[in-house]
Coordinates of C-alpha atoms and ligand atoms in Angstrom, one line a residue:
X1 CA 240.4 82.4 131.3
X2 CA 242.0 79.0 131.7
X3 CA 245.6 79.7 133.6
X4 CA 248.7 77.2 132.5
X5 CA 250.9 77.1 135.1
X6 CA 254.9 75.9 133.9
X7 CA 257.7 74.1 135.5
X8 CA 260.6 74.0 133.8
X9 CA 264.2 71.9 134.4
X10 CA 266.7 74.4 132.9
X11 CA 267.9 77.9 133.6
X12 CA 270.6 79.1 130.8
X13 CA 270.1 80.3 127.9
X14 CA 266.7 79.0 126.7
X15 CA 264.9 78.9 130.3
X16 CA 266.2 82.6 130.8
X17 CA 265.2 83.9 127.1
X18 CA 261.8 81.6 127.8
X19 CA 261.3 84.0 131.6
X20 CA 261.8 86.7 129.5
X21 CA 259.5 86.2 126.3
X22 CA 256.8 85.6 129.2
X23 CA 257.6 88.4 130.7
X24 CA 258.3 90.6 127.5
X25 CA 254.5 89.2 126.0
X26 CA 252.4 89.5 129.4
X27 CA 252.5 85.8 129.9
X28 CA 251.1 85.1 126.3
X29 CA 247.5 86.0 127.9
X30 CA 244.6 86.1 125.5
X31 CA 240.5 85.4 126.2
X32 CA 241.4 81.9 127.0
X33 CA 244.6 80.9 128.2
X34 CA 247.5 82.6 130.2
X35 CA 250.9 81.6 130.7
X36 CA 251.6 81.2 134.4
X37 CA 255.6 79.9 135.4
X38 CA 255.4 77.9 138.8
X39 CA 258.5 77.2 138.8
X40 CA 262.5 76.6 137.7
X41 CA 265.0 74.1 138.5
X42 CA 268.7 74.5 138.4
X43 CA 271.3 72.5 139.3
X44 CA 271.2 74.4 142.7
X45 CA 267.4 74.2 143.6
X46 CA 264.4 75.4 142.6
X47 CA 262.2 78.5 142.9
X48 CA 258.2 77.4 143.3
X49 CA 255.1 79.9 143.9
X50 CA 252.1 81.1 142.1
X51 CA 253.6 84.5 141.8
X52 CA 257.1 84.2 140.8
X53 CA 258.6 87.5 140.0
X54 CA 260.1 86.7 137.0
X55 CA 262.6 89.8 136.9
X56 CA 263.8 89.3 140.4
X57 CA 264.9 85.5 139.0
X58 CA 266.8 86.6 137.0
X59 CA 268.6 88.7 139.0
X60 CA 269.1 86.0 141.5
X61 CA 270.1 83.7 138.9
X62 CA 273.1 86.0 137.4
X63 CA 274.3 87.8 141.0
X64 CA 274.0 83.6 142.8
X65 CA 274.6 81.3 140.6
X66 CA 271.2 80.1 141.2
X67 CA 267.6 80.6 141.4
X68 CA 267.6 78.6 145.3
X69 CA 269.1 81.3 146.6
X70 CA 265.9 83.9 146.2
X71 CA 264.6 85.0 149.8
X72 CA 260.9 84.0 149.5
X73 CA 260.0 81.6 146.6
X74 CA 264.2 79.5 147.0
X75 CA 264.1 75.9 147.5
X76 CA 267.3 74.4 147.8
X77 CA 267.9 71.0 147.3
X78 CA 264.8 70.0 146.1
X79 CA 264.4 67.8 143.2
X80 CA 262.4 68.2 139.8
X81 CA 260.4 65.7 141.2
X82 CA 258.9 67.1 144.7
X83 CA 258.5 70.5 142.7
X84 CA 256.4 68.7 139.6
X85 CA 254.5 66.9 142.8
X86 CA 253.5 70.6 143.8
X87 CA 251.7 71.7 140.4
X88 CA 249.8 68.5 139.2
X89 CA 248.2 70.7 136.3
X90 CA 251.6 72.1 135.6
X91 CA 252.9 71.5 131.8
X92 CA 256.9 70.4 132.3
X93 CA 259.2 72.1 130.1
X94 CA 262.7 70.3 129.8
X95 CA 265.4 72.9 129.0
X96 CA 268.5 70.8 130.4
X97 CA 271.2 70.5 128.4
X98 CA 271.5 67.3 126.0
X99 CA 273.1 64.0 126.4
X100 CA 272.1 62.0 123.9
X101 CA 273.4 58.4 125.7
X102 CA 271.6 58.8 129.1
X103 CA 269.0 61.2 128.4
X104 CA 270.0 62.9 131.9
X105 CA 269.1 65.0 133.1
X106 CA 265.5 65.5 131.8
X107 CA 264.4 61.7 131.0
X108 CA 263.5 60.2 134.3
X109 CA 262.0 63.4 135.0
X110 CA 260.0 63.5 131.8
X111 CA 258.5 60.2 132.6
X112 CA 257.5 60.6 136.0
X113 CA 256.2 63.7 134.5
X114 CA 254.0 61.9 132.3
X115 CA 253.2 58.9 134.5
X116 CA 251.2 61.5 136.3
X117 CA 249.2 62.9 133.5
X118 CA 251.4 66.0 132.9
X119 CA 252.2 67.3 129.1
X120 CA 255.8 68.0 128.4
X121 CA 257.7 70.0 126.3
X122 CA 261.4 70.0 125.5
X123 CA 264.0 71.7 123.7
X124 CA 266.3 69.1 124.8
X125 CA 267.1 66.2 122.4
X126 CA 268.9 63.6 124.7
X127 CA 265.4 62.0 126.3
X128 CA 264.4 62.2 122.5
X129 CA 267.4 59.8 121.1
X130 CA 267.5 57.9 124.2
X131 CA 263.9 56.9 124.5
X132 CA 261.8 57.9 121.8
X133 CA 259.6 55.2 121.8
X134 CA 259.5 54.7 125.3
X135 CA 258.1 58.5 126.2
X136 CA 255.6 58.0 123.3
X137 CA 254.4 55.1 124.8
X138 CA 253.9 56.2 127.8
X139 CA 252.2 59.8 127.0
X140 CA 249.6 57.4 125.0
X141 CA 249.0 55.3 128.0
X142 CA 248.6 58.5 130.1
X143 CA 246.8 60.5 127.7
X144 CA 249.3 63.4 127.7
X145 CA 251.1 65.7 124.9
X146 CA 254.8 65.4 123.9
X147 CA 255.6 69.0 122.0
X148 CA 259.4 69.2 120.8
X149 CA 259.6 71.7 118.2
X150 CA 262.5 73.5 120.0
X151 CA 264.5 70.2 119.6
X152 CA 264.2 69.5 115.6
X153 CA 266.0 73.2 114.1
X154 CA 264.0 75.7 116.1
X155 CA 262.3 77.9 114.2
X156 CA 261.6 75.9 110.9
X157 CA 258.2 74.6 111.2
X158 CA 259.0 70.7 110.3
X159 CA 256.7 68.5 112.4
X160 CA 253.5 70.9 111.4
X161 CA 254.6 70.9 107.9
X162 CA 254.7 66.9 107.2
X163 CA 252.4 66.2 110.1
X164 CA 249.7 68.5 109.3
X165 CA 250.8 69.5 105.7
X166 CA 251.3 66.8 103.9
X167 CA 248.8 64.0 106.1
X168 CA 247.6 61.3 103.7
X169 CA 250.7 61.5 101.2
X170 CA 254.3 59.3 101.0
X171 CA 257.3 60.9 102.6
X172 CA 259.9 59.6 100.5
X173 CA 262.9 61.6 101.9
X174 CA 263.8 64.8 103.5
X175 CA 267.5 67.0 103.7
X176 CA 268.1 70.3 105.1
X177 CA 270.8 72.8 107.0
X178 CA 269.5 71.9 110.8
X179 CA 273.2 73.3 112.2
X180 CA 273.6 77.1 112.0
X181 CA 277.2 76.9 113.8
X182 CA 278.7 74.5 111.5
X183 CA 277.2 76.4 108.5
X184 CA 278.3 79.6 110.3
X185 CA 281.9 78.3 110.5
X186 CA 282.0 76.9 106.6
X187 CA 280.6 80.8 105.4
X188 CA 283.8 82.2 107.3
X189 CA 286.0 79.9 105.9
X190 CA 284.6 81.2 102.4
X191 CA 285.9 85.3 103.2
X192 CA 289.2 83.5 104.0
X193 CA 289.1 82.6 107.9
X194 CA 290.7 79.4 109.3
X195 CA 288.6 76.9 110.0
X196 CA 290.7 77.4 113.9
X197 CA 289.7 81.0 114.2
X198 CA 286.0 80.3 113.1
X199 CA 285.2 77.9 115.3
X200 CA 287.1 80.2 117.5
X201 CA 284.9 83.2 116.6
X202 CA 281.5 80.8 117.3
X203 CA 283.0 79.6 120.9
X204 CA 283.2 83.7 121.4
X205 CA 279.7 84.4 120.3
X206 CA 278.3 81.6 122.9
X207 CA 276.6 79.8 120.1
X208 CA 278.3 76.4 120.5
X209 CA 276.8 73.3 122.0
X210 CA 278.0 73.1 125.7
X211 CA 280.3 70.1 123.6
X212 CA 280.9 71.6 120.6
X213 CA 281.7 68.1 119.5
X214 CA 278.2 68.0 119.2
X215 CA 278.1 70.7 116.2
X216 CA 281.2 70.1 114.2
X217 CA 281.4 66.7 114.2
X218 CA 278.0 66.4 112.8
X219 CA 275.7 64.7 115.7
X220 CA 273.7 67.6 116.7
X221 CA 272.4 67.3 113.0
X222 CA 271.9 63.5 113.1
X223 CA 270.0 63.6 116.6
X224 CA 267.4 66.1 114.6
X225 CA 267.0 64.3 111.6
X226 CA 266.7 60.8 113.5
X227 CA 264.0 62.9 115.9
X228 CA 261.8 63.9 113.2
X229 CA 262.1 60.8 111.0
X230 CA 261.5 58.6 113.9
X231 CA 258.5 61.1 114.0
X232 CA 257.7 60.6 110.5
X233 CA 257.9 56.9 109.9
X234 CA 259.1 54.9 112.9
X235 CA 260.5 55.3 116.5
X236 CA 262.2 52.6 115.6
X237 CA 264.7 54.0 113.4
X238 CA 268.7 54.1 114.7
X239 CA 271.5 56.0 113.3
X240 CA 274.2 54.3 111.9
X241 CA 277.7 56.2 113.3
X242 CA 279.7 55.6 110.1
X243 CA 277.9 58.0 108.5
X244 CA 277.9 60.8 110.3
X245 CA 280.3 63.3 109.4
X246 CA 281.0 66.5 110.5
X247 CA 282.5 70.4 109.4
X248 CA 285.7 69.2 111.0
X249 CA 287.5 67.9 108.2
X250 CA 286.7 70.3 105.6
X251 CA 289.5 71.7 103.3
X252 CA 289.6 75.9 103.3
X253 CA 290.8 75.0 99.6
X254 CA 287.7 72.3 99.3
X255 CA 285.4 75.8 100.3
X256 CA 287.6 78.0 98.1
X257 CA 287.4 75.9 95.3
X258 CA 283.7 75.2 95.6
X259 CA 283.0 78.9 95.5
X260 CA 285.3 79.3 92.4
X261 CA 282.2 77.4 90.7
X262 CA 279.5 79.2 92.5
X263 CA 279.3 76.7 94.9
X264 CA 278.7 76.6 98.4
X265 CA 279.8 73.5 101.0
X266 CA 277.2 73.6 104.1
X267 CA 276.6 70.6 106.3
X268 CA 273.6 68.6 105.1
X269 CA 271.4 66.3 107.6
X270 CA 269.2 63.7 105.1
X271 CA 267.0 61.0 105.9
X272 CA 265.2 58.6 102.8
X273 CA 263.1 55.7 102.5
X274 CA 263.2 53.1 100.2
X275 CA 260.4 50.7 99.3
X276 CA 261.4 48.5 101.8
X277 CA 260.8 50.9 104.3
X278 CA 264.3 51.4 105.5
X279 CA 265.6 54.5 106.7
X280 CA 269.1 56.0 105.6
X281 CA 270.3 58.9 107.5
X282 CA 273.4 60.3 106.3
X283 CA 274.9 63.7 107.5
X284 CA 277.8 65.3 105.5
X285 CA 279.2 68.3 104.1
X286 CA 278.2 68.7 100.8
X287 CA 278.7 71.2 97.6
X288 CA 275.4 72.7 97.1
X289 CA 274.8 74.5 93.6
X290 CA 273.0 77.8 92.7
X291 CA 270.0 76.4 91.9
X292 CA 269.4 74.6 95.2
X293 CA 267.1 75.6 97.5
X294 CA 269.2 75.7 100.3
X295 CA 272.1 77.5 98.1
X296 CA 270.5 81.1 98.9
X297 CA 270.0 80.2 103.0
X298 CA 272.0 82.9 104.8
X299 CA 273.4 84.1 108.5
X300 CA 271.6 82.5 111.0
X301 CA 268.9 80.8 108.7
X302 CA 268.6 77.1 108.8
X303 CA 266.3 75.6 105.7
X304 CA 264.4 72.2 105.2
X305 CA 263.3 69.9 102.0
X306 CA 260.6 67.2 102.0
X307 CA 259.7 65.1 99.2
X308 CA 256.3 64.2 99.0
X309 CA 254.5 61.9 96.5
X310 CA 251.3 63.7 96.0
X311 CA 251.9 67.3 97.0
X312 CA 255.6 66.9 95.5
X313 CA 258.7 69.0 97.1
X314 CA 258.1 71.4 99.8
X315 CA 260.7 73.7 100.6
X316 CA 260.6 76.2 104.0
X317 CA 263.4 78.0 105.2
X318 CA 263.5 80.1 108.4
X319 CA 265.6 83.0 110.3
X320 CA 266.3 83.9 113.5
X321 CA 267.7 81.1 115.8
X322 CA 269.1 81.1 118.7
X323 CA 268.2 80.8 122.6
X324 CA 264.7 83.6 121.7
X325 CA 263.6 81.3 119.1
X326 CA 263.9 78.6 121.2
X327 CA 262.0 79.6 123.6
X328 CA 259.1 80.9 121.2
X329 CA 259.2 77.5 119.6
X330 CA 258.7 76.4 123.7
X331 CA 255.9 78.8 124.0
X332 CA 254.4 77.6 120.8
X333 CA 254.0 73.8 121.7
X334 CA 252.3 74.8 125.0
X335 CA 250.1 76.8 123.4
X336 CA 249.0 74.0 120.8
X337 CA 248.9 72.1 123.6
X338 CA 246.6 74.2 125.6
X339 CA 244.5 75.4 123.1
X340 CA 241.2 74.5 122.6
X341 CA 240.3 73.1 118.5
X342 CA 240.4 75.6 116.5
X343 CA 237.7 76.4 113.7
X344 CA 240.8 76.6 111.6
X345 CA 242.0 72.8 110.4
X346 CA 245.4 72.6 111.0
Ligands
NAP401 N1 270.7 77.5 123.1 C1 269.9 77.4 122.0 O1 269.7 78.3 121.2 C2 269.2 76.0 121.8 C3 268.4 75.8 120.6 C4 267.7 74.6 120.5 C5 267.8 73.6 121.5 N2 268.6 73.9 122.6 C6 268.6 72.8 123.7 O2 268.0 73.4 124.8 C7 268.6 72.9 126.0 C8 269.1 74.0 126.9 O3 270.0 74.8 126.2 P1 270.7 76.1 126.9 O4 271.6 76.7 125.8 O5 269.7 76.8 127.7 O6 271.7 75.3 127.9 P2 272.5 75.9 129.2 O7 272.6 77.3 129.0 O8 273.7 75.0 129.4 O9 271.5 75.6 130.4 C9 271.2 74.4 130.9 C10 270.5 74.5 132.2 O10 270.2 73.2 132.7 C11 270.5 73.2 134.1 N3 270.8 71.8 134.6 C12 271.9 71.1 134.2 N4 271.8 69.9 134.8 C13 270.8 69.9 135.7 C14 270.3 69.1 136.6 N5 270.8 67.8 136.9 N6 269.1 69.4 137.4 C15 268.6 70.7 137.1 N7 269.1 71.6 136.2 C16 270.1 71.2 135.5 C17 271.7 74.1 134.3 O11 271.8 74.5 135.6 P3 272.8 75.6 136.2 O12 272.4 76.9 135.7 O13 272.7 75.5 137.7 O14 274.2 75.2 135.6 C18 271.3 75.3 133.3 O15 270.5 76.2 134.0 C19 269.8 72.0 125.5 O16 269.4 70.6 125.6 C20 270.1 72.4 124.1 O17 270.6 71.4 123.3 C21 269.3 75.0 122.8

């Protein structure tokens, strides 16, 4: 039984849900690996030992404010740094929030985390939009794993499905719903809610970005769709401002009318390829019809389209979101990453 020990940069929502699911699964333990978390960073310290108790956290965490203040494993002060430097065979799990400019706080982290032959494993997108082909790069050089299915529209299954599905065809194009908030907000507009009191309704719930700037006007969508298709085609790929737009300037009579026809308007993220191998990524609310495949996606489902040349469209379409299914979609990448080949071909 090989053990993989974690240190992850985040506790809020997804590092809490992630202590939990570990805690909730018995560490994810089965005949070869186990799931073993080192230790957390928040912005008030860090907690460090082979035998966190992982209940006790997060009790610190919501009676202090943070996990530095617990009697026996607290560090405070410390950085992500001098903590990483204390698990060399620790896998690093960025859960920080997102800034998509700086890539702070996770990126210098990330690739000092690298440099030194640790995998990593985000949920955040900043260090993704910021330095793409710079972590890439360097994970190459150092022979290390880059997982970031929480970042892309946790749960759907989009890097597996055109990395492993569709290897050895043409990706022409892809489109999906990759924002539950916005589309949350649009299908309360539709049972007559103002736009003001849904996105008032979402802040309530806790489901908004930390900026909810970041939702409604459309950029939390483009950062996934520029992640994956940089993924898909080339880390080179930019987005192009002017044609991002967001849920915010939607009509209540534009979603009232669209329904009148058996429409509905969601906010679509798309990215497609012409011959010339340029990328056009385009995010917009759009009127989708009955018969699309993303017409029927409902609460808290997010859905995804990929146009293949030789295995044609491929549709898949997933539930539950939310800080759980981000931190599954956490717990899945370090098991892929730990795992040893499987007789399975995937
Ligand atoms: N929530 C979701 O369902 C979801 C889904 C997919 C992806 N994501 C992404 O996952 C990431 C985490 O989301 P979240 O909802 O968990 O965010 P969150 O609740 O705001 O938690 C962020 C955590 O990062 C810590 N932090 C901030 N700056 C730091 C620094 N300089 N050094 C150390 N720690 C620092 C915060 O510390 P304090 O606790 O001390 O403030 C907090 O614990 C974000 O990038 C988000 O975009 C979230």
């Amino acid at each position: 039984l090989r053990e993989v020990p974690l240190v992850v940069l985040g506790f809020g929502n997804v590092g809490q849900a992630l202590a939990r699911l570990l805690e909730e699964r018995d560490r994810f333990e089965n005949p070869e690996v186990r799931l073993v978390l080192v230790a957390v960073i928040d912005r008030g310290g860090a907690v460090a030992g082979k035998d966190i108790p992982l209940s006790e956290i997060l009790s610190i965490k919501k009676e202090k404010g943070t996990v530095a203040e617990h009697p026996r494993f607290g560090q405070c002060g410390v950085s992500a740094s001098q903590v990483l430097d204390q698990f060399p065979d620790s896998v690093f799990v960025d859960v920080s929030p997102t800034n998509a400019e700086t890539g702070a706080p996770g990126l210098s982290y990330l690739r000092r985390a690298i440099e030194r032959g640790h995998s990593v494993v985000l949920a955040s997108k900043g260090p993704l939009v910021a330095d793409f082909k710079g972590l890439m790069e360097l994970a190459r050089e150092a022979g290390s794993r880059i997982g970031y299915s929480a970042a892309v529209g946790t749960p759907l299954p989009s890097l597996e499905t055109v990395l492993l599905g569709t290897h050895g065809t043409r990706l022409s194009g892809f489109h999906g719903l990759f924002n539950e908030t916005s589309n949350r907000i649009l299908r309360e507009m539709e049972s007559g809610v103002s736009y003001d009191d849904a996105f008032e309704n979402a802040r309530q719930a806790g489901v908004l970005e930390a900026d909810p700037r970041l939702d409604i006007e459309g950029w939390d969508t483009a950062y996934k769709v520029l992640i994956l298709a940089r993924s898909f085609w080339s880390p080179e790929i930019e987005l192009d401002g002017r044609r991002i737009l967001g849920i915010s300037a939607v009509a209540a009579t534009a979603v009232t009318e669209a329904g009148t026809r058996g429409n509905k308007i969601r906010l679509l993220g798309s990215a497609e390829r012409n011959e010339s191998g340029v990328v056009d990524i385009r995010v917009e609310p759009v009127q989708l019809g009955p018969d699309d495949p993303l017409h029927a996606l409902g609460p808290g489902e997010k859905g995804a389209v990929f146009d293949t040349d030789l295995m044609g469209r491929l549709v898949i379409r997933s539930g539950k979101a939310g800080p759980h299914a981000t931190a599954a979609a956490v717990v899945k990448d370090v098991l892929n990453i730990a795992a040893h080949p499987s007789v399975i071909a995937i």
